[in-house]
Amino acid sequence: PVDSAELLEHQALVALAHVPDQPGVAADLFEALAEAGLSVDLIVQATHEGSSNDIAFTLAEEELEAAQAVCQQLFADRCQLTTERAMAKLSIAGAGIMGRPGVAAKLFDGLSRQGISLRMIATSEVKVSCVISGEQGAKALRTAAQVFELDDHQLGHNPVPQSSEEPEVRGVALDQDQAQLTVTNVPDQP
């Protein structure tokens, strides 16, 4: 189910807690970041009970100060802002990930056996990505390669984005048969 793994180093994590739960707040945030020329990578939103959400995202470490300034200007004292530097993003990809139970669990188990804590997780139909401490990045990439029996040519280390003639968005899908489950106060340990 997994045909490649990739490590992107020198990442930063920005987390906004207690963001007002109103239509347009996320749009305002990511439009302001885009207007500042900042390229956001992973985005995760978690809901709270009540009228707020948490939003976290990653971007290149050299863009962190600019992202902090945008967030502070946009939200002032309305939410709590925390950041982390020296992070890395590990991703596994493959067309067989969707509909195959246990693929993410297999990755997370391999990483936990190496003592690697996950700071953030994001998934799609063809990719599972997790943010980890940058100092553990190389070990995490080797672990993913071992867990999924990948060869060196299937591994990417700090890939350079390539421009493409493809459109930015090539399709939209809607799956209405979903449910949400929130688990809170999970210990932060491998």
mmCIF file of C-alpha atoms in Angstrom:
data_model
loop_
_atom_site.group_PDB
_atom_site.id
_atom_site.type_symbol
_atom_site.label_atom_id
_atom_site.label_comp_id
_atom_site.label_asym_id
_atom_site.label_seq_id
_atom_site.Cartn_x
_atom_site.Cartn_y
_atom_site.Cartn_z
ATOM 1 C CA PRO A 1 0.000 0.000 0.000
ATOM 2 C CA VAL A 2 2.974 2.361 0.500
ATOM 3 C CA ASP A 3 5.323 3.069 -2.384
ATOM 4 C CA SER A 4 7.336 6.037 -1.077
ATOM 5 C CA ALA A 5 8.433 7.908 2.030
ATOM 6 C CA GLU A 6 9.671 11.478 2.246
ATOM 7 C CA LEU A 7 11.316 13.629 4.903
ATOM 8 C CA LEU A 8 11.127 17.424 4.841
ATOM 9 C CA GLU A 9 13.354 19.106 7.421
ATOM 10 C CA HIS A 10 13.617 22.681 8.759
ATOM 11 C CA GLN A 11 9.904 23.004 9.397
ATOM 12 C CA ALA A 12 8.040 25.013 12.033
ATOM 13 C CA LEU A 13 4.722 24.315 13.709
ATOM 14 C CA VAL A 14 2.246 27.102 14.494
ATOM 15 C CA ALA A 15 -0.681 26.323 16.795
ATOM 16 C CA LEU A 16 -3.607 28.620 17.544
ATOM 17 C CA ALA A 17 -5.816 27.580 20.460
ATOM 18 C CA HIS A 18 -9.353 28.806 21.086
ATOM 19 C CA VAL A 19 -9.853 30.333 17.637
ATOM 20 C CA PRO A 20 -13.424 31.669 17.360
ATOM 21 C CA ASP A 21 -15.711 29.122 15.684
ATOM 22 C CA GLN A 22 -17.209 31.375 13.039
ATOM 23 C CA PRO A 23 -17.546 31.055 9.276
ATOM 24 C CA GLY A 24 -14.680 32.796 7.515
ATOM 25 C CA VAL A 25 -12.091 32.683 10.321
ATOM 26 C CA ALA A 26 -9.961 30.008 8.634
ATOM 27 C CA ALA A 27 -10.327 31.791 5.290
ATOM 28 C CA ASP A 28 -9.178 35.067 6.839
ATOM 29 C CA LEU A 29 -6.170 33.364 8.437
ATOM 30 C CA PHE A 30 -4.948 31.533 5.358
ATOM 31 C CA GLU A 31 -5.668 34.460 3.031
ATOM 32 C CA ALA A 32 -3.568 36.719 5.288
ATOM 33 C CA LEU A 33 -0.740 34.175 5.307
ATOM 34 C CA ALA A 34 -0.914 33.889 1.507
ATOM 35 C CA GLU A 35 -0.911 37.677 1.098
ATOM 36 C CA ALA A 36 2.268 37.740 3.212
ATOM 37 C CA GLY A 37 3.808 35.300 0.713
ATOM 38 C CA LEU A 38 3.885 32.415 3.191
ATOM 39 C CA SER A 39 3.440 28.867 1.955
ATOM 40 C CA VAL A 40 1.573 26.718 4.468
ATOM 41 C CA ASP A 41 1.947 22.944 4.328
ATOM 42 C CA LEU A 42 -0.064 20.728 6.708
ATOM 43 C CA ILE A 43 -3.226 22.154 8.244
ATOM 44 C CA VAL A 44 -5.162 20.506 11.070
ATOM 45 C CA GLN A 45 -8.252 21.875 12.791
ATOM 46 C CA ALA A 46 -9.662 20.344 15.955
ATOM 47 C CA THR A 47 -12.952 21.303 17.527
ATOM 48 C CA HIS A 48 -13.523 22.228 21.143
ATOM 49 C CA GLU A 49 -16.744 22.076 22.977
ATOM 50 C CA GLY A 50 -18.281 25.487 22.846
ATOM 51 C CA SER A 51 -17.487 28.183 20.365
ATOM 52 C CA SER A 52 -13.802 27.709 19.548
ATOM 53 C CA ASN A 53 -11.448 25.525 17.524
ATOM 54 C CA ASP A 54 -7.738 24.837 17.490
ATOM 55 C CA ILE A 55 -5.889 25.319 14.207
ATOM 56 C CA ALA A 56 -2.330 24.141 13.632
ATOM 57 C CA PHE A 57 -0.208 24.340 10.515
ATOM 58 C CA THR A 58 3.365 23.897 9.361
ATOM 59 C CA LEU A 59 5.575 25.990 7.142
ATOM 60 C CA ALA A 60 9.269 26.454 6.421
ATOM 61 C CA GLU A 61 11.189 27.445 9.541
ATOM 62 C CA GLU A 62 12.557 30.625 7.937
ATOM 63 C CA GLU A 63 8.966 31.877 7.534
ATOM 64 C CA LEU A 64 8.024 31.428 11.203
ATOM 65 C CA GLU A 65 8.486 35.034 12.393
ATOM 66 C CA ALA A 66 6.388 36.365 9.530
ATOM 67 C CA ALA A 67 3.651 33.809 10.262
ATOM 68 C CA GLN A 68 3.674 34.755 13.954
ATOM 69 C CA ALA A 69 3.261 38.415 13.033
ATOM 70 C CA VAL A 70 0.289 37.642 10.765
ATOM 71 C CA CYS A 71 -1.386 35.532 13.459
ATOM 72 C CA GLN A 72 -0.815 38.127 16.168
ATOM 73 C CA GLN A 73 -2.160 40.917 13.984
ATOM 74 C CA LEU A 74 -5.216 38.917 12.946
ATOM 75 C CA PHE A 75 -6.163 37.474 16.326
ATOM 76 C CA ALA A 76 -4.473 39.821 18.843
ATOM 77 C CA ASP A 77 -5.581 38.523 22.248
ATOM 78 C CA ARG A 78 -8.508 36.428 21.008
ATOM 79 C CA CYS A 79 -6.558 33.146 20.977
ATOM 80 C CA GLN A 80 -3.397 31.515 22.279
ATOM 81 C CA LEU A 81 -0.436 31.246 19.869
ATOM 82 C CA THR A 82 2.377 28.718 20.317
ATOM 83 C CA THR A 83 5.162 27.779 17.923
ATOM 84 C CA GLU A 84 7.848 25.130 17.612
ATOM 85 C CA ARG A 85 11.024 25.270 15.543
ATOM 86 C CA ALA A 86 13.370 22.529 14.356
ATOM 87 C CA MET A 87 10.589 20.199 13.241
ATOM 88 C CA ALA A 88 10.445 17.744 10.341
ATOM 89 C CA LYS A 89 7.591 16.270 8.306
ATOM 90 C CA LEU A 90 7.640 12.565 7.521
ATOM 91 C CA SER A 91 5.182 11.372 4.873
ATOM 92 C CA ILE A 92 4.340 7.996 3.424
ATOM 93 C CA ALA A 93 2.403 7.815 0.173
ATOM 94 C CA GLY A 94 0.717 5.240 -1.988
ATOM 95 C CA ALA A 95 -2.499 4.645 -3.872
ATOM 96 C CA GLY A 96 -3.227 1.695 -1.574
ATOM 97 C CA ILE A 97 -3.477 3.687 1.644
ATOM 98 C CA MET A 98 -7.183 4.509 1.421
ATOM 99 C CA GLY A 99 -9.375 1.582 2.335
ATOM 100 C CA ARG A 100 -6.507 -0.375 3.884
ATOM 101 C CA PRO A 101 -6.933 -0.417 7.675
ATOM 102 C CA GLY A 102 -3.744 -0.411 9.679
ATOM 103 C CA VAL A 103 -1.353 1.440 7.360
ATOM 104 C CA ALA A 104 -1.098 4.499 9.618
ATOM 105 C CA ALA A 105 -0.978 2.286 12.715
ATOM 106 C CA LYS A 106 1.955 0.358 11.219
ATOM 107 C CA LEU A 107 3.880 3.605 10.693
ATOM 108 C CA PHE A 108 3.052 4.964 14.143
ATOM 109 C CA ASP A 109 4.021 1.675 15.798
ATOM 110 C CA GLY A 110 7.388 1.655 14.024
ATOM 111 C CA LEU A 111 8.072 5.239 15.066
ATOM 112 C CA SER A 112 7.035 4.606 18.681
ATOM 113 C CA ARG A 113 9.410 1.624 18.891
ATOM 114 C CA GLN A 114 12.189 4.088 18.016
ATOM 115 C CA GLY A 115 11.052 6.545 20.713
ATOM 116 C CA ILE A 116 9.764 9.092 18.195
ATOM 117 C CA SER A 117 6.854 11.265 19.383
ATOM 118 C CA LEU A 118 4.321 12.636 16.921
ATOM 119 C CA ARG A 119 3.533 16.348 17.230
ATOM 120 C CA MET A 120 0.874 16.484 14.503
ATOM 121 C CA ILE A 121 -0.760 14.022 12.093
ATOM 122 C CA ALA A 122 -2.532 14.723 8.801
ATOM 123 C CA THR A 123 -3.917 12.193 6.333
ATOM 124 C CA SER A 124 -5.451 12.070 2.890
ATOM 125 C CA GLU A 125 -6.557 9.304 0.538
ATOM 126 C CA VAL A 126 -2.992 8.705 -0.633
ATOM 127 C CA LYS A 127 -0.740 10.105 2.103
ATOM 128 C CA VAL A 128 -0.090 9.990 5.841
ATOM 129 C CA SER A 129 2.104 12.781 7.204
ATOM 130 C CA CYS A 130 3.355 13.422 10.710
ATOM 131 C CA VAL A 131 5.373 16.218 12.262
ATOM 132 C CA ILE A 132 8.220 15.146 14.512
ATOM 133 C CA SER A 133 11.294 16.635 16.139
ATOM 134 C CA GLY A 134 13.809 17.525 13.440
ATOM 135 C CA GLU A 135 16.634 15.758 15.250
ATOM 136 C CA GLN A 136 14.747 12.475 14.826
ATOM 137 C CA GLY A 137 14.017 12.968 11.134
ATOM 138 C CA ALA A 138 16.696 10.727 9.636
ATOM 139 C CA LYS A 139 15.836 7.916 12.054
ATOM 140 C CA ALA A 140 12.131 8.315 11.222
ATOM 141 C CA LEU A 141 12.791 8.066 7.470
ATOM 142 C CA ARG A 142 14.910 4.912 7.984
ATOM 143 C CA THR A 143 12.144 3.472 10.161
ATOM 144 C CA ALA A 144 9.470 4.105 7.515
ATOM 145 C CA ALA A 145 11.713 2.495 4.903
ATOM 146 C CA GLN A 146 12.123 -0.606 7.070
ATOM 147 C CA VAL A 147 8.468 -0.851 8.090
ATOM 148 C CA PHE A 148 7.220 -0.671 4.490
ATOM 149 C CA GLU A 149 10.243 -2.384 2.870
ATOM 150 C CA LEU A 150 11.129 0.601 0.687
ATOM 151 C CA ASP A 151 14.308 0.877 -1.380
ATOM 152 C CA ASP A 152 16.521 3.973 -1.459
ATOM 153 C CA HIS A 153 15.013 5.126 -4.777
ATOM 154 C CA GLN A 154 11.601 5.233 -3.036
ATOM 155 C CA LEU A 155 12.835 7.671 -0.379
ATOM 156 C CA GLY A 156 12.898 11.456 -0.632
ATOM 157 C CA HIS A 157 14.967 13.723 1.600
ATOM 158 C CA ASN A 158 14.200 17.456 1.449
ATOM 159 C CA PRO A 159 12.687 17.328 -2.039
ATOM 160 C CA VAL A 160 12.647 20.522 -4.055
ATOM 161 C CA PRO A 161 9.140 21.572 -5.154
ATOM 162 C CA GLN A 162 8.769 21.315 -8.891
ATOM 163 C CA SER A 163 6.612 23.602 -10.941
ATOM 164 C CA SER A 164 4.014 21.814 -12.953
ATOM 165 C CA GLU A 165 1.765 22.589 -15.846
ATOM 166 C CA GLU A 166 -0.998 20.813 -13.920
ATOM 167 C CA PRO A 167 -3.751 22.943 -12.386
ATOM 168 C CA GLU A 168 -3.473 23.597 -8.639
ATOM 169 C CA VAL A 169 -6.715 21.719 -7.988
ATOM 170 C CA ARG A 170 -7.603 18.771 -10.205
ATOM 171 C CA GLY A 171 -10.790 17.573 -8.546
ATOM 172 C CA VAL A 172 -13.162 17.816 -5.639
ATOM 173 C CA ALA A 173 -14.770 14.929 -3.753
ATOM 174 C CA LEU A 174 -17.515 14.885 -1.152
ATOM 175 C CA ASP A 175 -18.039 11.953 1.204
ATOM 176 C CA GLN A 176 -21.106 12.480 3.376
ATOM 177 C CA ASP A 177 -20.820 9.135 5.186
ATOM 178 C CA GLN A 178 -18.338 10.390 7.785
ATOM 179 C CA ALA A 179 -18.378 10.727 11.554
ATOM 180 C CA GLN A 180 -16.170 12.681 13.930
ATOM 181 C CA LEU A 181 -14.533 11.203 17.020
ATOM 182 C CA THR A 182 -12.447 13.394 19.323
ATOM 183 C CA VAL A 183 -10.072 11.954 21.912
ATOM 184 C CA THR A 184 -8.767 14.556 24.366
ATOM 185 C CA ASN A 185 -5.901 14.640 26.862
ATOM 186 C CA VAL A 186 -3.850 11.982 25.075
ATOM 187 C CA PRO A 187 -0.386 11.768 26.716
ATOM 188 C CA ASP A 188 2.441 13.227 24.582
ATOM 189 C CA GLN A 189 4.767 10.233 24.517
ATOM 190 C CA PRO A 190 5.902 7.702 21.912
#
